[in-house]
Short mmCIF file of C-alpha atoms and ligand atoms in Angstrom, two decimals:
data_model
loop_
_atom_site.label_atom_id
_atom_site.label_comp_id
_atom_site.label_asym_id
_atom_site.label_seq_id
_atom_site.Cartn_x
_atom_site.Cartn_y
_atom_site.Cartn_z
CA MET A 99 31.03 80.76 62.61
CA MET A 100 34.25 79.88 60.76
CA LYS A 101 34.48 81.82 57.62
CA LYS A 102 34.58 80.01 54.09
CA GLU A 103 38.12 80.98 53.38
CA THR A 104 39.26 79.28 56.59
CA LYS A 105 37.16 76.12 56.11
CA ILE A 106 38.39 75.78 52.53
CA VAL A 107 41.98 75.66 53.68
CA SER A 108 41.40 72.70 56.28
CA SER A 109 38.38 70.93 54.71
CA GLY A 110 38.90 67.24 53.69
CA ARG A 111 42.36 67.16 55.31
CA LYS A 112 41.52 64.30 57.78
CA PRO A 113 44.93 62.46 58.87
CA GLN A 114 43.35 59.14 57.63
CA TRP A 115 43.17 60.65 54.09
CA THR A 116 46.46 62.84 54.07
CA ARG A 117 48.67 60.50 56.23
CA GLY A 118 50.33 63.43 57.74
CA VAL A 119 51.22 65.49 54.59
CA VAL A 120 49.36 68.53 53.42
CA ASN A 121 47.66 67.21 50.51
CA PRO A 122 46.32 63.71 50.21
CA PRO A 123 48.27 61.44 47.82
CA VAL A 124 46.86 60.45 44.36
CA GLU A 125 45.59 56.98 45.21
CA ARG A 126 44.90 55.14 42.02
CA ALA A 127 43.15 51.85 42.34
CA SER A 128 40.86 49.36 40.78
CA THR A 129 41.62 46.57 43.30
CA VAL A 130 41.90 46.55 47.00
CA VAL A 131 43.36 43.53 48.59
CA PHE A 132 42.66 42.11 51.84
CA GLU A 133 45.06 39.95 54.14
CA SER A 134 42.17 38.34 56.07
CA VAL A 135 38.66 37.20 55.83
CA LYS A 136 37.91 39.53 58.76
CA GLU A 137 39.33 42.64 57.02
CA MET A 138 37.47 41.74 53.81
CA LYS A 139 34.09 41.43 55.76
CA HIS A 140 34.81 44.71 57.52
CA ALA A 141 35.35 46.59 54.21
CA THR A 142 32.24 44.92 52.63
CA ALA A 143 30.19 46.03 55.52
CA ASN A 144 31.35 49.49 55.33
CA LYS A 145 31.67 50.03 51.53
CA THR A 146 29.37 52.98 51.53
CA ASN A 147 31.10 54.55 54.40
CA LYS A 148 34.53 55.69 53.01
CA THR A 149 36.28 52.38 53.62
CA LEU A 150 38.62 50.97 50.93
CA PHE A 151 36.60 48.20 49.28
CA TYR A 152 36.84 48.50 45.44
CA GLY A 153 38.18 51.30 43.06
CA ARG A 154 34.76 52.33 42.01
CA ARG A 155 33.76 53.16 45.53
CA GLY A 156 36.58 55.45 45.78
CA THR A 157 40.07 55.79 47.45
CA THR A 158 41.51 58.16 49.84
CA THR A 159 41.80 60.94 47.21
CA SER A 160 38.05 60.86 46.54
CA PHE A 161 37.11 60.48 50.17
CA ALA A 162 39.15 63.78 50.80
CA PHE A 163 37.64 65.69 48.11
CA SER A 164 34.05 64.51 48.69
CA ASP A 165 34.52 65.42 52.45
CA ALA A 166 35.97 69.05 51.43
CA MET A 167 32.93 69.54 49.12
CA THR A 168 30.39 68.37 51.67
CA GLU A 169 31.92 70.77 54.14
CA LEU A 170 32.09 73.59 51.69
CA GLU A 171 28.35 73.26 50.86
CA GLY A 172 27.12 72.12 54.30
CA GLY A 173 25.38 68.81 53.27
CA ALA A 174 25.45 65.24 54.49
CA GLY A 175 27.54 63.89 51.60
CA CYS A 176 28.83 64.63 48.09
CA ALA A 177 28.58 62.35 44.97
CA LEU A 178 31.27 62.68 42.40
CA TYR A 179 30.71 62.52 38.60
CA PRO A 180 33.06 62.60 35.59
CA SER A 181 31.48 65.87 34.41
CA GLY A 182 28.91 68.70 35.62
CA THR A 183 26.43 67.17 33.12
CA ALA A 184 26.80 63.82 34.57
CA ALA A 185 26.22 65.21 38.02
CA ILE A 186 22.93 66.97 36.80
CA THR A 187 21.59 63.92 34.90
CA ASN A 188 22.46 61.37 37.49
CA ALA A 189 20.99 63.61 40.27
CA ILE A 190 17.64 63.83 38.44
CA LEU A 191 17.59 60.03 37.49
CA ALA A 192 18.24 59.10 41.04
CA PHE A 193 14.77 60.39 42.03
CA VAL A 194 12.32 59.86 39.09
CA GLU A 195 10.48 57.04 37.48
CA ALA A 196 8.05 56.58 34.69
CA GLY A 197 4.86 58.80 35.15
CA ASP A 198 6.78 61.33 37.28
CA HIS A 199 6.87 65.16 36.29
CA ILE A 200 9.69 67.70 36.86
CA LEU A 201 9.79 71.42 36.80
CA MET A 202 12.90 72.72 34.97
CA VAL A 203 14.03 76.46 34.77
CA ASP A 204 13.68 77.88 31.25
CA THR A 205 17.17 79.36 31.50
CA ALA A 206 18.87 76.07 32.18
CA TYR A 207 22.22 75.03 30.74
CA GLU A 208 21.35 73.77 27.10
CA PRO A 209 22.45 70.10 27.79
CA THR A 210 20.27 70.07 30.68
CA ARG A 211 17.18 70.86 28.57
CA ASP A 212 18.39 68.41 25.92
CA PHE A 213 18.48 65.67 28.64
CA CYS A 214 14.89 66.57 29.77
CA ASP A 215 13.64 66.63 26.23
CA LYS A 216 15.21 63.52 25.04
CA VAL A 217 16.22 61.09 27.84
CA LEU A 218 13.51 61.84 30.38
CA LYS A 219 10.85 62.04 27.86
CA ARG A 220 11.77 58.64 26.37
CA ILE A 221 11.61 57.03 29.89
CA GLY A 222 8.16 58.58 30.58
CA VAL A 223 9.11 61.41 32.78
CA SER A 224 7.59 64.85 31.62
CA THR A 225 9.01 68.16 32.03
CA THR A 226 7.55 71.67 32.38
CA TYR A 227 9.61 74.67 31.78
CA TYR A 228 9.16 77.61 34.10
CA ASP A 229 10.17 81.31 33.88
CA PRO A 230 13.10 81.85 36.22
CA MET A 231 11.32 84.91 37.63
CA ILE A 232 8.17 82.98 38.49
CA GLY A 233 8.66 83.13 42.26
CA ALA A 234 5.60 82.11 44.26
CA GLY A 235 3.64 81.50 40.84
CA ILE A 236 5.47 78.14 40.88
CA LYS A 237 2.75 76.74 42.90
CA ASP A 238 0.32 76.78 39.92
CA LEU A 239 2.65 74.51 38.01
CA MET A 240 2.95 71.92 40.73
CA GLN A 241 1.16 68.53 39.89
CA SER A 242 0.53 65.65 42.12
CA ASN A 243 3.33 63.72 40.30
CA THR A 244 5.89 66.56 40.48
CA LYS A 245 9.08 65.06 42.04
CA ILE A 246 11.80 67.72 41.35
CA LEU A 247 12.01 71.37 41.09
CA PHE A 248 15.23 72.26 39.20
CA LEU A 249 16.74 75.57 39.50
CA GLU A 250 19.85 77.24 37.87
CA SER A 251 20.76 80.61 39.26
CA PRO A 252 22.01 82.77 37.72
CA GLY A 253 20.62 81.27 34.52
CA SER A 254 22.96 80.18 31.68
CA LEU A 255 23.98 83.05 29.41
CA THR A 256 21.18 85.44 30.41
CA MET A 257 22.01 85.48 34.24
CA GLU A 258 18.45 85.64 35.94
CA VAL A 259 18.93 85.23 39.67
CA GLN A 260 16.12 83.12 41.08
CA ASP A 261 14.19 83.65 44.43
CA VAL A 262 15.50 80.37 45.82
CA PRO A 263 14.00 80.46 49.29
CA THR A 264 10.43 81.15 48.09
CA LEU A 265 10.66 78.45 45.38
CA ALA A 266 12.14 75.96 47.64
CA ALA A 267 9.40 76.60 50.37
CA ILE A 268 6.71 75.92 47.92
CA ALA A 269 8.35 72.85 46.46
CA HIS A 270 8.59 71.40 49.99
CA ASP A 271 5.01 72.04 50.65
CA HIS A 272 4.41 69.84 47.67
CA ASN A 273 6.90 67.08 48.84
CA CYS A 274 8.98 67.98 45.73
CA ILE A 275 12.96 67.65 45.93
CA VAL A 276 14.65 71.05 45.14
CA MET A 277 17.94 70.74 43.07
CA LEU A 278 20.00 73.65 42.01
CA ASP A 279 22.77 73.98 39.43
CA ASN A 280 25.03 76.08 41.84
CA THR A 281 28.02 76.30 39.54
CA TRP A 282 28.17 80.01 39.22
CA ALA A 283 28.45 80.76 43.03
CA ALA A 284 30.79 77.72 43.24
CA GLY A 285 29.69 76.94 46.79
CA VAL A 286 31.37 80.06 48.17
CA ASN A 287 29.02 82.87 47.24
CA PHE A 288 25.81 81.21 47.72
CA ASP A 289 24.95 78.85 50.51
CA ALA A 290 22.32 76.68 48.53
CA ILE A 291 21.48 74.21 51.28
CA ALA A 292 21.09 77.05 53.95
CA HIS A 293 18.50 78.57 51.39
CA GLY A 294 16.44 75.54 51.04
CA VAL A 295 18.05 73.44 48.32
CA ASP A 296 18.14 69.73 48.88
CA ILE A 297 20.75 68.84 46.32
CA SER A 298 23.38 71.42 45.30
CA ILE A 299 25.08 70.52 41.91
CA GLN A 300 28.14 71.90 40.35
CA ALA A 301 30.24 71.58 37.27
CA ALA A 302 33.39 71.46 39.38
CA THR A 303 34.92 71.80 35.86
CA LYS A 304 34.70 75.52 36.23
CA TYR A 305 35.75 77.48 39.25
CA ILE A 306 36.38 74.58 41.97
CA VAL A 307 39.05 73.15 39.40
CA GLY A 308 39.68 76.64 38.14
CA HIS A 309 42.55 75.87 35.69
CA SER A 310 40.67 74.62 32.68
CA ASP A 311 42.21 71.11 32.74
CA VAL A 312 39.66 68.77 34.36
CA MET A 313 36.12 67.73 33.71
CA LEU A 314 34.25 67.01 37.01
CA GLY A 315 30.68 67.14 38.56
CA THR A 316 29.65 67.31 42.26
CA ALA A 317 26.36 66.82 43.91
CA VAL A 318 25.90 67.67 47.60
CA ALA A 319 22.86 66.29 49.35
CA THR A 320 21.09 66.89 52.44
CA GLU A 321 20.80 64.01 55.05
CA LYS A 322 17.35 63.13 53.60
CA TYR A 323 18.42 62.46 50.10
CA TRP A 324 22.08 61.45 50.50
CA PRO A 325 21.63 57.90 50.84
CA THR A 326 19.58 57.51 47.55
CA LEU A 327 21.89 59.89 45.63
CA ARG A 328 24.93 57.94 46.74
CA GLU A 329 23.46 54.62 46.04
CA ASN A 330 22.17 55.51 42.59
CA SER A 331 25.50 57.09 41.66
CA TYR A 332 27.10 53.76 42.58
CA LEU A 333 24.43 51.94 40.61
CA MET A 334 25.07 54.12 37.52
CA GLY A 335 28.68 53.15 37.73
CA GLN A 336 29.89 56.75 38.37
CA CYS A 337 33.33 57.16 39.28
CA THR A 338 36.06 59.89 38.79
CA SER A 339 39.91 59.72 38.43
CA PRO A 340 42.12 60.28 41.46
CA ASP A 341 44.37 62.64 39.40
CA ASP A 342 41.45 64.69 38.34
CA LEU A 343 40.26 64.82 42.12
CA TYR A 344 43.60 65.83 43.27
CA LEU A 345 43.68 68.79 40.83
CA ALA A 346 40.04 69.66 42.04
CA LEU A 347 41.16 69.54 45.56
CA ARG A 348 44.22 71.81 44.91
CA GLY A 349 42.14 74.13 42.93
CA MET A 350 39.64 74.31 45.68
CA ARG A 351 42.24 75.67 48.11
CA THR A 352 42.48 78.93 46.20
CA LEU A 353 38.97 79.25 45.26
CA PRO A 354 37.92 82.24 47.35
CA VAL A 355 40.86 84.49 46.34
CA ARG A 356 40.36 83.50 42.66
CA MET A 357 36.68 84.26 42.93
CA LYS A 358 37.36 87.57 44.63
CA GLN A 359 39.86 88.64 41.78
CA HIS A 360 37.68 87.41 39.07
CA GLY A 361 34.62 89.25 40.61
CA ASP A 362 36.50 92.51 41.08
CA SER A 363 37.84 92.59 37.56
CA ALA A 364 34.46 91.67 36.07
CA LEU A 365 32.70 94.47 37.93
CA LYS A 366 35.31 96.89 36.41
CA VAL A 367 34.81 95.60 32.92
CA ALA A 368 30.89 95.67 33.27
CA GLN A 369 30.94 99.20 34.59
CA TRP A 370 33.15 100.17 31.61
CA LEU A 371 30.93 98.36 29.20
CA SER A 372 27.85 100.11 30.76
CA HIS A 373 29.09 103.38 29.36
CA ARG A 374 29.69 102.02 25.76
CA PRO A 375 27.11 103.30 23.16
CA GLU A 376 27.17 99.83 21.60
CA VAL A 377 25.82 98.13 24.61
CA ALA A 378 21.98 97.93 25.21
CA THR A 379 22.12 96.37 28.64
CA ILE A 380 24.54 94.58 31.13
CA LEU A 381 23.47 91.19 32.50
CA HIS A 382 25.49 90.91 35.58
CA PRO A 383 23.72 89.92 38.87
CA ALA A 384 25.38 92.73 40.75
CA PHE A 385 23.79 95.28 38.34
CA ASP A 386 20.23 96.33 38.79
CA SER A 387 19.54 95.93 35.05
CA CYS A 388 19.85 92.12 35.66
CA PRO A 389 16.59 90.24 36.34
CA GLY A 390 16.66 89.11 40.03
CA HIS A 391 19.15 91.62 41.23
CA GLU A 392 17.34 92.07 44.35
CA TYR A 393 17.84 88.33 45.25
CA TYR A 394 21.42 88.55 44.48
CA LYS A 395 21.76 91.36 47.01
CA ARG A 396 19.73 89.52 49.58
CA ASP A 397 21.23 86.11 49.12
CA PHE A 398 24.80 86.09 47.69
CA SER A 399 28.03 87.19 49.22
CA GLY A 400 29.94 87.93 45.92
CA SER A 401 30.22 87.36 42.25
CA ASN A 402 32.78 86.04 39.84
CA GLY A 403 34.15 86.53 36.33
CA LEU A 404 31.08 85.46 34.32
CA PHE A 405 28.55 87.79 33.01
CA SER A 406 26.87 88.88 29.64
CA PHE A 407 25.87 92.02 27.86
CA VAL A 408 23.64 92.60 24.96
CA LEU A 409 24.54 94.76 21.93
CA ASN A 410 22.20 97.51 20.69
CA CYS A 411 23.51 97.46 17.06
CA GLY A 412 25.75 95.30 14.77
CA ASN A 413 25.67 92.44 12.22
CA GLN A 414 27.43 89.12 11.91
CA ALA A 415 30.41 90.66 10.02
CA ALA A 416 30.94 93.35 12.67
CA ILE A 417 30.64 90.97 15.61
CA THR A 418 33.10 88.49 13.69
CA ALA A 419 35.63 91.42 13.49
CA LEU A 420 35.23 92.08 17.05
CA LEU A 421 35.81 88.50 18.03
CA ASP A 422 38.46 87.51 15.55
CA GLY A 423 41.05 90.04 16.58
CA MET A 424 40.80 89.64 20.44
CA LYS A 425 44.24 89.38 22.00
CA HIS A 426 43.31 88.11 25.57
CA PHE A 427 39.67 86.90 25.21
CA LYS A 428 39.69 83.66 23.35
CA MET A 429 36.41 81.91 22.16
CA GLY A 430 35.53 78.97 24.09
CA TYR A 431 32.37 77.26 25.39
CA SER A 432 33.42 77.20 29.06
CA TRP A 433 34.40 79.51 31.90
CA GLY A 434 35.78 79.37 35.43
CA GLY A 435 39.54 78.98 34.38
CA PHE A 436 42.24 81.56 34.91
CA GLU A 437 41.85 82.73 31.38
CA SER A 438 39.48 85.29 29.64
CA LEU A 439 36.83 83.97 27.24
CA ILE A 440 34.33 85.46 24.97
CA LEU A 441 31.26 84.06 23.26
CA SER A 442 28.68 85.61 21.01
CA VAL A 443 25.12 84.17 20.97
CA SER A 444 22.49 85.31 18.57
CA SER A 445 19.67 82.69 19.21
CA ILE A 446 18.61 83.27 22.77
CA ASP A 447 14.80 83.44 21.81
CA LYS A 448 15.16 80.02 20.24
CA MET A 449 16.74 78.58 23.41
CA ARG A 450 13.83 79.50 25.68
CA THR A 451 10.18 78.30 25.55
CA VAL A 452 8.38 80.17 28.17
CA SER A 453 10.30 83.31 29.11
CA HIS A 454 10.40 86.30 26.94
CA TRP A 455 13.61 87.64 25.46
CA PRO A 456 13.11 91.36 24.66
CA TYR A 457 16.43 92.14 22.84
CA GLN A 458 17.05 92.29 19.07
CA TYR A 459 20.75 92.10 18.87
CA PRO A 460 23.10 89.22 19.97
CA LEU A 461 24.32 88.60 23.58
CA ILE A 462 27.97 88.55 24.24
CA ARG A 463 29.17 86.49 27.19
CA LEU A 464 32.51 87.08 28.85
CA HIS A 465 34.51 85.28 31.38
CA ILE A 466 36.93 87.75 32.94
CA GLY A 467 40.16 85.76 33.79
CA LEU A 468 43.08 86.76 35.99
CA GLU A 469 44.83 88.99 33.42
CA HIS A 470 45.26 92.65 34.37
CA VAL A 471 41.84 94.27 34.01
CA ASP A 472 43.37 97.16 32.15
CA ASP A 473 44.69 94.89 29.43
CA LEU A 474 41.32 93.33 29.24
CA ILE A 475 39.47 96.74 28.84
CA ASP A 476 41.94 97.76 26.04
CA ASP A 477 41.31 94.50 24.28
CA LEU A 478 37.45 95.25 24.29
CA ALA A 479 38.08 98.80 23.39
CA ALA A 480 39.96 97.62 20.23
CA GLY A 481 37.30 95.08 19.51
CA PHE A 482 34.71 97.67 19.48
CA GLU A 483 36.85 99.82 17.10
CA ARG A 484 36.94 96.93 14.61
CA PHE A 485 33.14 96.21 15.10
CA ASN A 486 32.42 100.00 14.42
CA GLN A 487 34.68 100.07 11.25
CA VAL A 488 32.76 97.30 9.79
CA LEU A 489 29.49 99.14 10.56
CA LEU A 490 30.73 102.29 9.17
CA ALA A 491 31.94 100.57 5.92
CA ASN A 492 28.45 98.99 5.67
CA THR A 493 26.80 102.38 6.07
CA SER A 494 29.02 104.00 3.54
CA ALA A 495 28.46 101.12 0.99
CA ASP A 496 24.69 101.59 1.56
CA LYS A 497 24.83 105.23 0.70
CA ARG A 498 26.82 104.69 -2.61
C1 PLP B 653 25.88 76.16 34.39
C2 PLP B 653 26.62 74.95 33.95
N1 PLP B 653 26.19 73.80 34.37
C3 PLP B 653 26.60 72.64 34.05
C4 PLP B 653 27.54 72.65 32.96
C5 PLP B 653 28.15 71.27 32.71
O1 PLP B 653 29.40 71.06 33.08
P1 PLP B 653 30.38 69.99 32.27
O2 PLP B 653 30.90 70.71 30.99
O3 PLP B 653 31.46 69.63 33.27
O4 PLP B 653 29.59 68.81 31.96
C6 PLP B 653 28.23 73.75 32.48
C7 PLP B 653 29.31 73.78 31.52
O5 PLP B 653 29.45 74.76 30.74
C8 PLP B 653 27.47 74.99 32.91
O6 PLP B 653 27.89 76.17 32.38
#
């Protein structure tokens, strides 16, 4: 079978989209004009079928990118959205109606939870949160009106890896659609559809784009669900800019090499952190300290730059000293770009409703960028020095 690296170089490059050059042109359009009634009729009859019809249905730039994503994830088609959040919310909305119920993983990205608690609730769709490690226990939460089982693996911030094949098999027994936020694996390190997922969703904003300059969402569906997903995306008026799609397609070509470099450096940093006295645990799927590590070993082919660790001491002043002085790690609410990022979170227990968070001290999430790993480790070492100085000063003041 063709390897992912090879597939990514050629995917979406049909001559009808590229017109002979390597990359498809940026084709901006609202209006498509026809010279004859026959041409217009043909376009109208084939408007869902990648034929130029009207800007909102896409142009050759979006056709090339959605083909490339479909090939990458092995589905029947890919719907495009102006953000990862729009991909998640629109994929869910495409399949629910008042009176339905969905199962949402407790470790979902916070805006995904907010959408369930605010928008779904308002339209009469109920949500039950489940522990990411529930496995076969999910069958006890299935109701006759459960339409969607939503997964995110690894989980946001806390990185739990889910047993996707087991969860998917039980969901299918109950006639339930399986959706996965597959952003972490980016379509290269975990084959969602081959593991039983019906709709694989990504914030392409992260690794697909890879350069921190575009917001974009994708949802790749299997044959069974693609027509409904595509039509609902159209009905909801979802469309994306060809300039952004061009950048996403360009980013995608280097995805496997970037992921490998991010992953190798992140493993080195995580190893180094695991020996630090200030660290309680490493939450990286490749470490056996991470819940679901066994599923990572079984189902994934690699990692990337995003992981977390939990402190085993500290206070806000010490953490602020660590964060404020970083040279390479900047604070930002994102990841997946070429640059390193750092984020401290002290309220994990307030962000979950059914899973237990056993740690007392804050979690730090890192995104390991493409800088040299030695510089990143030096930066963190200096950060811990500032952190310890503040703690030491506090202890001395207490003694006085
Ligand atoms: C796991 C995950 N899913 C979805 C999103 C949402 O993507 P976007 O910011 O493009 O809406 C994010 C953003 O951080 C994320 O981390």
